Structures are given as structure tokens and as C-alpha cells.
Short mmCIF file of C-alpha atoms in Angstrom, two decimals:
data_model
loop_
_atom_site.label_atom_id
_atom_site.label_comp_id
_atom_site.label_asym_id
_atom_site.label_seq_id
_atom_site.Cartn_x
_atom_site.Cartn_y
_atom_site.Cartn_z
CA MET N 1 11.66 -5.82 2.64
CA ALA N 2 13.29 -3.15 0.51
CA LYS N 3 17.00 -3.43 -0.10
CA PRO N 4 19.15 -0.35 0.77
CA THR N 5 19.56 0.31 -3.05
CA ASP N 6 15.79 0.20 -3.64
CA PRO N 7 13.98 3.57 -3.69
CA ASP N 8 11.79 4.28 -0.57
CA PRO N 9 8.18 3.50 -1.62
CA ARG N 10 6.90 6.49 0.36
CA ALA N 11 9.27 8.90 -1.58
CA THR N 12 7.96 7.32 -4.86
CA LEU N 13 4.37 8.10 -3.89
CA ARG N 14 5.21 11.70 -2.91
CA SER N 15 6.95 12.41 -6.24
CA GLY N 16 4.33 10.94 -8.56
CA LEU N 17 3.34 7.67 -10.04
CA PRO N 18 6.14 5.07 -9.72
CA ASP N 19 7.21 2.94 -12.63
CA ARG N 20 5.83 -0.22 -10.88
CA TYR N 21 2.97 -1.39 -8.77
CA LEU N 22 3.45 -1.72 -4.99
CA THR N 23 3.81 -5.06 -3.13
CA PRO N 24 2.26 -5.89 0.25
CA ASP N 25 5.74 -5.34 1.69
CA ASP N 26 5.83 -1.82 0.25
CA ILE N 27 2.45 -1.04 1.86
CA ALA N 28 3.58 -2.42 5.13
CA GLU N 29 6.74 -0.28 5.08
CA MET N 30 4.84 2.84 3.88
CA PHE N 31 2.30 2.71 6.69
CA GLU N 32 4.86 1.29 9.21
CA VAL N 33 2.63 -1.70 10.04
CA PRO N 34 3.38 -5.48 10.20
CA LEU N 35 2.85 -7.31 6.88
CA GLU N 36 0.15 -9.39 8.54
CA THR N 37 -1.86 -6.15 9.09
CA VAL N 38 -1.86 -5.54 5.35
CA TYR N 39 -3.21 -8.95 4.67
CA GLN N 40 -5.86 -8.44 7.44
CA TRP N 41 -6.93 -5.28 5.77
CA ARG N 42 -7.32 -7.16 2.51
CA ARG N 43 -9.41 -9.89 4.15
CA LYS N 44 -11.53 -7.30 5.87
CA ARG N 45 -11.72 -4.96 2.90
CA THR N 46 -10.65 -2.03 5.05
CA GLY N 47 -7.33 -1.06 3.66
CA PRO N 48 -6.23 0.24 0.19
CA PRO N 49 -7.64 -1.78 -2.77
CA GLY N 50 -5.33 -4.25 -4.21
CA PHE N 51 -5.49 -6.63 -7.12
CA ARG N 52 -3.93 -9.97 -8.17
CA ILE N 53 -1.52 -10.56 -11.00
CA GLY N 54 -1.60 -14.36 -11.11
CA LYS N 55 -0.84 -15.33 -7.52
CA HIS N 56 0.84 -12.05 -6.70
CA LEU N 57 -1.00 -9.16 -4.81
CA ARG N 58 -0.16 -5.62 -6.05
CA TYR N 59 -1.40 -2.12 -5.35
CA ASP N 60 -1.79 0.74 -7.75
CA PRO N 61 -0.13 3.86 -6.19
CA ALA N 62 -2.96 6.04 -7.42
CA ASP N 63 -5.43 3.82 -5.52
CA VAL N 64 -3.18 3.96 -2.36
CA ARG N 65 -3.06 7.82 -2.62
CA ALA N 66 -6.86 7.93 -3.06
CA TYR N 67 -7.30 5.60 0.03
CA VAL N 68 -5.08 7.84 2.15
CA SER N 69 -6.96 10.99 1.00
CA GLN N 70 -10.28 9.35 1.85
CA ARG N 71 -8.98 8.33 5.36
CA LYS N 72 -7.69 11.79 6.01
CA SER N 73 -10.99 13.32 5.03
CA ALA N 74 -12.92 10.89 7.18
CA CYS N 75 -10.68 11.68 10.22
CA GLN N 76 -10.97 15.49 9.65
CA GLY N 77 -14.73 15.17 9.35
CA ALA N 78 -14.98 13.26 12.59
CA ALA N 79 -12.94 15.79 14.51
#
């Protein structure tokens, strides 16, 4: 989880590209879901696309933004 001195990942996404890739913990905090849900999304290929750097899973903020936009469009189209 983020330390009190760490910037809020949600604020980072709102203000532009961060200077780092996001971790699964960042994604869980951002969407306010359990960490296990993030890993389930990855296994089912239903969440934002991630990639591996060695054994570490990371998310590009631009891909996360695109995923959110796509989900919002899908929800608005279904309404």
C-alpha cells in the first residue's frame, strides 16, 4: 500500500502521465478493490492491460486511462 508521503496514484493519473509505472497495489487502491481482484482481472484478461518487468507486474498509466475510457463508453452505450 502507499505510504502517507507517496503521491495518490489517482491524482497522478488525473494530472497527466506519472514518472513511473503503476503497481498492482496502485491499481487496487485506484479502483478501490481488493488486490486479489486485480490479479483475477489479469488472469481473466478483463482488467487494464499490464506487463511484466522481470517478475514484477506493472501498468502503463496511459493504458489504464484508455481502459477506463473504454469501460465508460461501454456502460454509456448499454444505458
